[in-house]
mmCIF file of N, CA and C in Angstrom:
data_model
loop_
_atom_site.group_PDB
_atom_site.id
_atom_site.type_symbol
_atom_site.label_atom_id
_atom_site.label_comp_id
_atom_site.label_asym_id
_atom_site.label_seq_id
_atom_site.Cartn_x
_atom_site.Cartn_y
_atom_site.Cartn_z
ATOM 1 N N MET A 1 24.484 -10.316 18.095
ATOM 2 C CA MET A 1 25.494 -11.251 17.885
ATOM 3 C C MET A 1 23.386 -11.730 17.380
ATOM 4 N N ARG A 2 23.059 -11.983 18.812
ATOM 5 C CA ARG A 2 21.571 -12.751 18.882
ATOM 6 C C ARG A 2 21.143 -12.275 17.810
ATOM 7 N N ILE A 3 20.547 -11.066 17.447
ATOM 8 C CA ILE A 3 20.205 -10.396 16.759
ATOM 9 C C ILE A 3 20.303 -11.010 15.106
ATOM 10 N N MET A 4 21.783 -11.067 15.331
ATOM 11 C CA MET A 4 22.171 -11.569 13.422
ATOM 12 C C MET A 4 21.827 -12.985 13.827
ATOM 13 N N PHE A 5 21.266 -13.631 14.455
ATOM 14 C CA PHE A 5 21.603 -15.202 14.695
ATOM 15 C C PHE A 5 20.127 -15.473 14.135
ATOM 16 N N LEU A 6 19.535 -14.626 15.378
ATOM 17 C CA LEU A 6 18.110 -14.491 14.871
ATOM 18 C C LEU A 6 17.154 -13.852 13.298
ATOM 19 N N SER A 7 17.610 -13.801 12.665
ATOM 20 C CA SER A 7 17.794 -12.649 12.172
ATOM 21 C C SER A 7 17.684 -14.020 10.684
ATOM 22 N N ILE A 8 18.933 -14.396 10.686
ATOM 23 C CA ILE A 8 19.373 -16.002 10.085
ATOM 24 C C ILE A 8 18.605 -16.276 9.897
ATOM 25 N N ALA A 9 18.472 -17.406 11.045
ATOM 26 C CA ALA A 9 17.383 -17.922 11.832
ATOM 27 C C ALA A 9 15.655 -17.584 10.757
ATOM 28 N N ILE A 10 15.865 -16.686 11.088
ATOM 29 C CA ILE A 10 14.170 -16.098 10.158
ATOM 30 C C ILE A 10 13.699 -16.411 8.440
ATOM 31 N N LEU A 11 15.636 -16.217 7.810
ATOM 32 C CA LEU A 11 15.389 -16.768 6.522
ATOM 33 C C LEU A 11 15.533 -17.725 6.306
ATOM 34 N N ILE A 12 16.097 -18.348 6.467
ATOM 35 C CA ILE A 12 16.505 -19.778 6.694
ATOM 36 C C ILE A 12 15.280 -20.218 7.111
ATOM 37 N N GLY A 13 14.594 -20.019 7.690
ATOM 38 C CA GLY A 13 12.790 -20.559 8.110
ATOM 39 C C GLY A 13 12.146 -20.669 7.217
ATOM 40 N N LEU A 14 12.414 -19.536 6.811
ATOM 41 C CA LEU A 14 10.791 -18.995 5.117
ATOM 42 C C LEU A 14 10.877 -20.019 4.704
ATOM 43 N N TRP A 15 12.189 -20.650 4.018
ATOM 44 C CA TRP A 15 11.855 -22.280 3.465
ATOM 45 C C TRP A 15 11.018 -23.382 3.946
ATOM 46 N N MET A 16 9.663 -23.607 4.753
ATOM 47 C CA MET A 16 8.987 -24.162 4.447
ATOM 48 C C MET A 16 8.548 -24.566 4.179
ATOM 49 N N THR A 17 7.506 -25.295 4.310
ATOM 50 C CA THR A 17 7.269 -26.644 2.714
ATOM 51 C C THR A 17 5.728 -25.823 2.453
ATOM 52 N N HIS A 18 4.772 -25.207 3.185
ATOM 53 C CA HIS A 18 3.160 -24.656 2.617
ATOM 54 C C HIS A 18 3.188 -23.685 2.028
ATOM 55 N N PRO A 19 3.501 -23.932 0.667
ATOM 56 C CA PRO A 19 3.827 -22.545 -0.206
ATOM 57 C C PRO A 19 2.654 -21.689 -0.728
ATOM 58 N N VAL A 20 2.243 -20.424 -0.495
ATOM 59 C CA VAL A 20 1.588 -19.611 -1.036
ATOM 60 C C VAL A 20 0.669 -19.310 -2.394
ATOM 61 N N ARG A 21 -0.154 -18.606 -2.587
ATOM 62 C CA ARG A 21 -0.718 -19.332 -3.582
ATOM 63 C C ARG A 21 0.655 -18.624 -4.979
ATOM 64 N N ALA A 22 0.568 -19.283 -5.581
ATOM 65 C CA ALA A 22 1.642 -18.932 -6.820
ATOM 66 C C ALA A 22 1.012 -18.187 -7.862
ATOM 67 N N GLN A 23 1.430 -17.124 -7.906
ATOM 68 C CA GLN A 23 1.444 -16.699 -9.067
ATOM 69 C C GLN A 23 2.057 -16.228 -9.931
ATOM 70 N N GLY A 24 3.443 -16.365 -10.160
ATOM 71 C CA GLY A 24 4.192 -17.110 -11.218
ATOM 72 C C GLY A 24 4.465 -18.911 -11.642
ATOM 73 N N GLU A 25 5.787 -19.459 -12.023
ATOM 74 C CA GLU A 25 5.897 -20.186 -11.793
ATOM 75 C C GLU A 25 7.092 -21.174 -11.629
ATOM 76 N N ILE A 26 6.373 -22.319 -10.620
ATOM 77 C CA ILE A 26 7.537 -22.936 -9.407
ATOM 78 C C ILE A 26 8.404 -23.782 -10.262
ATOM 79 N N VAL A 27 10.006 -22.741 -9.471
ATOM 80 C CA VAL A 27 11.189 -23.266 -10.411
ATOM 81 C C VAL A 27 11.447 -25.265 -9.770
ATOM 82 N N ASP A 28 11.611 -25.897 -11.125
ATOM 83 C CA ASP A 28 11.842 -26.809 -10.925
ATOM 84 C C ASP A 28 13.962 -27.307 -10.855
ATOM 85 N N GLU A 29 13.925 -28.880 -11.258
ATOM 86 C CA GLU A 29 15.757 -27.849 -10.389
ATOM 87 C C GLU A 29 16.059 -28.095 -12.421
ATOM 88 N N ILE A 30 16.168 -28.120 -12.928
ATOM 89 C CA ILE A 30 16.522 -27.917 -14.308
ATOM 90 C C ILE A 30 16.466 -26.033 -13.916
ATOM 91 N N ALA A 31 15.709 -25.089 -14.502
ATOM 92 C CA ALA A 31 14.579 -24.305 -14.162
ATOM 93 C C ALA A 31 16.205 -23.454 -13.340
ATOM 94 N N PHE A 32 16.249 -23.892 -12.401
ATOM 95 C CA PHE A 32 17.281 -23.525 -11.112
ATOM 96 C C PHE A 32 18.948 -23.811 -11.997
ATOM 97 N N GLN A 33 18.971 -24.492 -12.372
ATOM 98 C CA GLN A 33 20.268 -24.866 -12.721
ATOM 99 C C GLN A 33 21.056 -23.737 -13.667
ATOM 100 N N GLN A 34 19.078 -23.672 -14.683
ATOM 101 C CA GLN A 34 19.390 -22.578 -15.508
ATOM 102 C C GLN A 34 19.522 -21.458 -14.814
ATOM 103 N N HIS A 35 19.349 -20.911 -14.245
ATOM 104 C CA HIS A 35 18.360 -19.119 -14.011
ATOM 105 C C HIS A 35 19.426 -19.312 -13.075
ATOM 106 N N ILE A 36 19.927 -19.850 -11.796
ATOM 107 C CA ILE A 36 20.329 -18.777 -10.473
ATOM 108 C C ILE A 36 21.544 -19.837 -10.339
ATOM 109 N N LEU A 37 21.728 -21.061 -10.341
ATOM 110 C CA LEU A 37 23.218 -21.843 -9.869
ATOM 111 C C LEU A 37 23.953 -20.138 -10.338
ATOM 112 N N ASP A 38 25.340 -21.019 -9.461
ATOM 113 C CA ASP A 38 26.176 -19.567 -9.628
ATOM 114 C C ASP A 38 26.211 -17.995 -10.273
ATOM 115 N N LYS A 39 24.860 -17.599 -9.883
ATOM 116 C CA LYS A 39 24.325 -15.510 -9.394
ATOM 117 C C LYS A 39 24.161 -15.587 -8.267
ATOM 118 N N PRO A 40 24.147 -14.410 -8.002
ATOM 119 C CA PRO A 40 23.923 -14.099 -6.198
ATOM 120 C C PRO A 40 23.216 -13.288 -6.393
ATOM 121 N N LEU A 41 22.096 -14.136 -5.068
ATOM 122 C CA LEU A 41 20.638 -13.584 -5.123
ATOM 123 C C LEU A 41 20.831 -12.484 -3.934
ATOM 124 N N THR A 42 19.675 -11.875 -3.340
ATOM 125 C CA THR A 42 20.004 -10.802 -2.699
ATOM 126 C C THR A 42 17.982 -10.484 -2.367
ATOM 127 N N ALA A 43 18.461 -11.102 -1.157
ATOM 128 C CA ALA A 43 16.124 -10.850 -0.130
ATOM 129 C C ALA A 43 17.464 -9.900 1.217
ATOM 130 N N GLN A 44 15.985 -8.787 1.200
ATOM 131 C CA GLN A 44 15.704 -8.395 2.720
ATOM 132 C C GLN A 44 15.111 -8.646 3.481
ATOM 133 N N LEU A 45 15.822 -8.890 4.709
ATOM 134 C CA LEU A 45 15.592 -8.853 6.006
ATOM 135 C C LEU A 45 15.638 -8.022 7.007
ATOM 136 N N ARG A 46 14.957 -7.334 7.837
ATOM 137 C CA ARG A 46 14.541 -6.829 8.852
ATOM 138 C C ARG A 46 15.781 -5.864 8.900
ATOM 139 N N GLY A 47 15.558 -4.792 7.573
ATOM 140 C CA GLY A 47 17.043 -3.724 7.851
ATOM 141 C C GLY A 47 18.200 -4.249 7.211
ATOM 142 N N MET A 48 18.625 -5.723 6.779
ATOM 143 C CA MET A 48 19.772 -6.306 6.496
ATOM 144 C C MET A 48 19.865 -6.956 5.143
ATOM 145 N N THR A 49 21.085 -6.654 4.428
ATOM 146 C CA THR A 49 20.668 -6.837 3.059
ATOM 147 C C THR A 49 21.592 -8.793 3.332
ATOM 148 N N PHE A 50 20.572 -10.320 2.563
ATOM 149 C CA PHE A 50 22.006 -11.216 2.921
ATOM 150 C C PHE A 50 22.019 -11.439 0.836
ATOM 151 N N THR A 51 22.880 -11.413 0.408
ATOM 152 C CA THR A 51 23.358 -12.166 -0.875
ATOM 153 C C THR A 51 23.547 -13.995 -0.474
ATOM 154 N N MET A 52 22.610 -14.957 -1.301
ATOM 155 C CA MET A 52 23.024 -16.089 -1.678
ATOM 156 C C MET A 52 23.799 -16.393 -2.914
ATOM 157 N N MET A 53 24.476 -17.508 -2.271
ATOM 158 C CA MET A 53 25.344 -18.239 -4.541
ATOM 159 C C MET A 53 25.007 -19.055 -3.461
ATOM 160 N N TYR A 54 23.565 -20.506 -4.705
ATOM 161 C CA TYR A 54 24.419 -21.037 -4.607
ATOM 162 C C TYR A 54 24.686 -22.343 -6.179
ATOM 163 N N SER A 55 26.261 -23.052 -5.091
ATOM 164 C CA SER A 55 27.256 -23.821 -6.378
ATOM 165 C C SER A 55 26.645 -25.197 -7.483
ATOM 166 N N ALA A 56 27.055 -24.750 -8.486
ATOM 167 C CA ALA A 56 26.963 -26.601 -8.916
ATOM 168 C C ALA A 56 27.719 -28.294 -8.660
ATOM 169 N N ASP A 57 28.081 -27.427 -7.138
ATOM 170 C CA ASP A 57 29.128 -28.160 -6.169
ATOM 171 C C ASP A 57 28.361 -28.093 -5.095
ATOM 172 N N GLY A 58 26.769 -27.794 -4.236
ATOM 173 C CA GLY A 58 25.752 -28.233 -3.831
ATOM 174 C C GLY A 58 25.319 -27.996 -2.693
ATOM 175 N N THR A 59 27.321 -26.795 -2.973
ATOM 176 C CA THR A 59 26.827 -25.822 -1.766
ATOM 177 C C THR A 59 26.271 -24.302 -1.527
ATOM 178 N N VAL A 60 25.679 -23.453 -0.501
ATOM 179 C CA VAL A 60 25.116 -22.197 -0.481
ATOM 180 C C VAL A 60 25.417 -21.558 0.501
ATOM 181 N N ALA A 61 25.641 -20.329 0.180
ATOM 182 C CA ALA A 61 26.382 -19.114 1.505
ATOM 183 C C ALA A 61 26.166 -18.233 1.488
ATOM 184 N N VAL A 62 26.009 -17.864 2.436
ATOM 185 C CA VAL A 62 25.479 -16.627 2.803
ATOM 186 C C VAL A 62 25.926 -16.040 3.196
ATOM 187 N N ARG A 63 25.641 -14.155 2.715
ATOM 188 C CA ARG A 63 26.432 -13.668 3.759
ATOM 189 C C ARG A 63 25.251 -12.154 3.897
ATOM 190 N N SER A 64 26.021 -11.151 4.481
ATOM 191 C CA SER A 64 25.489 -9.721 5.090
ATOM 192 C C SER A 64 26.673 -9.172 5.766
ATOM 193 N N ASN A 65 26.600 -8.442 5.532
ATOM 194 C CA ASN A 65 27.896 -7.195 6.068
ATOM 195 C C ASN A 65 27.967 -7.840 7.372
ATOM 196 N N ARG A 66 27.221 -9.374 8.265
ATOM 197 C CA ARG A 66 27.416 -8.833 9.866
ATOM 198 C C ARG A 66 28.063 -10.520 10.041
ATOM 199 N N MET A 67 27.690 -11.542 9.328
ATOM 200 C CA MET A 67 27.453 -12.442 8.974
ATOM 201 C C MET A 67 28.167 -13.451 7.751
ATOM 202 N N ASN A 68 28.575 -14.599 8.083
ATOM 203 C CA ASN A 68 28.742 -15.729 6.205
ATOM 204 C C ASN A 68 28.279 -16.666 7.044
ATOM 205 N N ARG A 69 27.887 -17.727 5.831
ATOM 206 C CA ARG A 69 27.397 -19.139 6.684
ATOM 207 C C ARG A 69 26.844 -20.230 5.616
ATOM 208 N N ASP A 70 27.544 -20.627 5.545
ATOM 209 C CA ASP A 70 27.946 -22.040 4.481
ATOM 210 C C ASP A 70 27.079 -23.168 4.969
ATOM 211 N N GLY A 71 26.578 -23.254 4.002
ATOM 212 C CA GLY A 71 25.315 -24.900 3.800
ATOM 213 C C GLY A 71 25.375 -25.692 2.820
ATOM 214 N N GLU A 72 24.660 -25.940 2.644
ATOM 215 C CA GLU A 72 24.183 -27.183 1.084
ATOM 216 C C GLU A 72 23.116 -27.250 0.693
ATOM 217 N N TRP A 73 22.842 -27.443 -0.360
ATOM 218 C CA TRP A 73 21.620 -27.358 -0.754
ATOM 219 C C TRP A 73 21.426 -28.817 -1.962
ATOM 220 N N TYR A 74 19.867 -28.685 -2.519
ATOM 221 C CA TYR A 74 20.014 -29.686 -2.635
ATOM 222 C C TYR A 74 18.094 -30.309 -3.223
ATOM 223 N N PHE A 75 18.293 -30.659 -4.507
ATOM 224 C CA PHE A 75 15.796 -30.677 -4.691
ATOM 225 C C PHE A 75 15.288 -32.382 -4.447
ATOM 226 N N ALA A 76 14.213 -31.778 -3.619
ATOM 227 C CA ALA A 76 14.284 -33.099 -2.941
ATOM 228 C C ALA A 76 12.176 -32.857 -3.631
ATOM 229 N N ASP A 77 11.979 -34.198 -4.359
ATOM 230 C CA ASP A 77 9.704 -33.375 -4.467
ATOM 231 C C ASP A 77 9.669 -32.386 -4.790
ATOM 232 N N GLY A 78 10.398 -31.474 -4.902
ATOM 233 C CA GLY A 78 10.561 -30.452 -6.771
ATOM 234 C C GLY A 78 10.775 -29.450 -4.951
ATOM 235 N N GLN A 79 11.298 -29.792 -4.547
ATOM 236 C CA GLN A 79 11.408 -28.160 -3.367
ATOM 237 C C GLN A 79 12.945 -28.434 -2.717
ATOM 238 N N LEU A 80 12.838 -27.343 -3.177
ATOM 239 C CA LEU A 80 14.911 -26.185 -2.891
ATOM 240 C C LEU A 80 14.785 -26.882 -1.034
ATOM 241 N N CYS A 81 15.814 -27.836 -0.788
ATOM 242 C CA CYS A 81 16.563 -28.072 0.711
ATOM 243 C C CYS A 81 17.464 -27.010 0.146
ATOM 244 N N ILE A 82 18.432 -26.584 2.156
ATOM 245 C CA ILE A 82 18.899 -26.440 2.652
ATOM 246 C C ILE A 82 19.169 -26.400 3.900
ATOM 247 N N SER A 83 20.459 -26.837 4.155
ATOM 248 C CA SER A 83 21.383 -27.673 5.151
ATOM 249 C C SER A 83 22.187 -26.732 5.329
ATOM 250 N N GLY A 84 22.540 -26.800 6.707
ATOM 251 C CA GLY A 84 23.526 -26.624 7.428
ATOM 252 C C GLY A 84 23.640 -24.661 7.843
ATOM 253 N N VAL A 85 22.706 -24.505 7.221
ATOM 254 C CA VAL A 85 23.165 -23.102 7.715
ATOM 255 C C VAL A 85 22.771 -22.005 9.172
ATOM 256 N N ARG A 86 21.328 -22.928 9.319
ATOM 257 C CA ARG A 86 20.975 -23.497 10.092
ATOM 258 C C ARG A 86 20.761 -24.566 11.187
ATOM 259 N N GLY A 87 22.062 -25.277 12.068
ATOM 260 C CA GLY A 87 21.721 -25.489 12.464
ATOM 261 C C GLY A 87 21.665 -27.456 10.458
ATOM 262 N N ASN A 88 21.802 -28.710 11.479
ATOM 263 C CA ASN A 88 21.818 -29.809 10.512
ATOM 264 C C ASN A 88 20.773 -30.100 10.437
ATOM 265 N N GLN A 89 19.151 -29.276 10.635
ATOM 266 C CA GLN A 89 17.689 -29.521 9.324
ATOM 267 C C GLN A 89 17.901 -29.211 8.717
ATOM 268 N N PRO A 90 17.640 -29.896 7.711
ATOM 269 C CA PRO A 90 16.748 -29.392 6.129
ATOM 270 C C PRO A 90 15.775 -28.299 6.315
ATOM 271 N N ARG A 91 15.760 -27.045 5.212
ATOM 272 C CA ARG A 91 14.026 -26.195 5.850
ATOM 273 C C ARG A 91 14.491 -26.707 4.506
ATOM 274 N N CYS A 92 12.998 -27.082 4.456
ATOM 275 C CA CYS A 92 12.601 -26.789 2.165
ATOM 276 C C CYS A 92 11.787 -26.132 2.373
ATOM 277 N N GLY A 93 11.530 -25.898 0.569
ATOM 278 C CA GLY A 93 10.298 -25.447 0.000
ATOM 279 C C GLY A 93 10.248 -24.661 -1.477
ATOM 280 N N TYR A 94 9.502 -24.361 -1.734
ATOM 281 C CA TYR A 94 9.317 -24.431 -3.186
ATOM 282 C C TYR A 94 9.586 -22.606 -3.389
ATOM 283 N N LEU A 95 10.397 -22.814 -4.550
ATOM 284 C CA LEU A 95 11.242 -20.983 -4.760
ATOM 285 C C LEU A 95 9.204 -20.459 -6.655
ATOM 286 N N GLU A 96 9.316 -19.995 -7.001
ATOM 287 C CA GLU A 96 8.737 -19.357 -7.103
ATOM 288 C C GLU A 96 9.331 -18.008 -8.331
ATOM 289 N N ARG A 97 9.540 -18.209 -10.349
ATOM 290 C CA ARG A 97 9.650 -17.131 -10.499
ATOM 291 C C ARG A 97 7.878 -16.025 -10.418
ATOM 292 N N LEU A 98 8.000 -14.929 -10.513
ATOM 293 C CA LEU A 98 7.974 -14.075 -10.485
ATOM 294 C C LEU A 98 7.726 -13.043 -11.375
ATOM 295 N N SER A 99 9.063 -12.765 -12.327
ATOM 296 C CA SER A 99 9.835 -12.009 -13.407
ATOM 297 C C SER A 99 11.257 -12.842 -14.095
ATOM 298 N N ALA A 100 12.261 -12.254 -14.320
ATOM 299 C CA ALA A 100 12.899 -13.002 -14.978
ATOM 300 C C ALA A 100 14.808 -12.662 -14.015
ATOM 301 N N ASN A 101 14.475 -11.573 -12.978
ATOM 302 C CA ASN A 101 14.659 -11.438 -11.809
ATOM 303 C C ASN A 101 14.663 -11.146 -11.025
ATOM 304 N N GLN A 102 13.019 -12.052 -10.468
ATOM 305 C CA GLN A 102 12.854 -11.859 -9.656
ATOM 306 C C GLN A 102 11.921 -13.772 -8.817
ATOM 307 N N PHE A 103 12.321 -13.652 -7.313
ATOM 308 C CA PHE A 103 12.094 -15.137 -6.997
ATOM 309 C C PHE A 103 11.272 -15.229 -6.039
ATOM 310 N N ARG A 104 10.629 -15.542 -5.075
ATOM 311 C CA ARG A 104 9.971 -16.216 -4.202
ATOM 312 C C ARG A 104 10.283 -16.860 -2.623
ATOM 313 N N THR A 105 9.715 -17.134 -1.332
ATOM 314 C CA THR A 105 10.415 -18.538 -1.336
ATOM 315 C C THR A 105 8.251 -18.383 -1.150
ATOM 316 N N SER A 106 8.711 -20.329 -0.794
ATOM 317 C CA SER A 106 7.148 -20.806 -0.468
ATOM 318 C C SER A 106 6.901 -19.937 0.693
ATOM 319 N N GLN A 107 7.493 -19.369 1.901
ATOM 320 C CA GLN A 107 6.494 -18.517 2.466
ATOM 321 C C GLN A 107 6.302 -16.494 2.387
ATOM 322 N N GLY A 108 6.892 -16.435 0.778
ATOM 323 C CA GLY A 108 6.605 -15.000 0.272
ATOM 324 C C GLY A 108 8.217 -13.344 0.672
ATOM 325 N N MET A 109 9.366 -14.355 0.895
ATOM 326 C CA MET A 109 9.843 -13.786 1.358
ATOM 327 C C MET A 109 10.773 -13.733 -0.652
ATOM 328 N N THR A 110 11.187 -12.073 -1.094
ATOM 329 C CA THR A 110 11.073 -12.218 -2.151
ATOM 330 C C THR A 110 12.663 -12.061 -2.038
ATOM 331 N N MET A 111 13.602 -11.912 -3.154
ATOM 332 C CA MET A 111 14.501 -12.939 -3.359
ATOM 333 C C MET A 111 14.747 -12.373 -5.612
ATOM 334 N N SER A 112 16.291 -11.400 -5.479
ATOM 335 C CA SER A 112 16.523 -11.157 -6.861
ATOM 336 C C SER A 112 17.903 -11.613 -7.007
ATOM 337 N N LEU A 113 17.732 -11.950 -8.368
ATOM 338 C CA LEU A 113 19.496 -11.466 -8.417
ATOM 339 C C LEU A 113 20.417 -10.449 -9.007
ATOM 340 N N GLN A 114 21.480 -11.014 -8.801
ATOM 341 C CA GLN A 114 22.059 -8.671 -9.036
ATOM 342 C C GLN A 114 22.109 -9.419 -10.296
#
């Protein structure tokens, strides 16, 4: 249970505000709504596969074979913010589009549309 909590803490902690050098385009709120909203994103972290689903009602669901967490998402100052998944403190960061189906957080975690 502790490893599972640490894994989700690391996953959400990757949404920090220090962007890596961009290779693709930064996803703004309009692009997010058009390309990501209501579509499952997957990411690998420490051998676990996570699925994230951002819904139009402002909720985000983070799922793996070991845990389920729900929170909220919103945009602030051009950054995607998530709160409630790992405590109440929001974690914000840029989301970069690498290809039609791949995205990267500002800390370098790659996610793919299913």
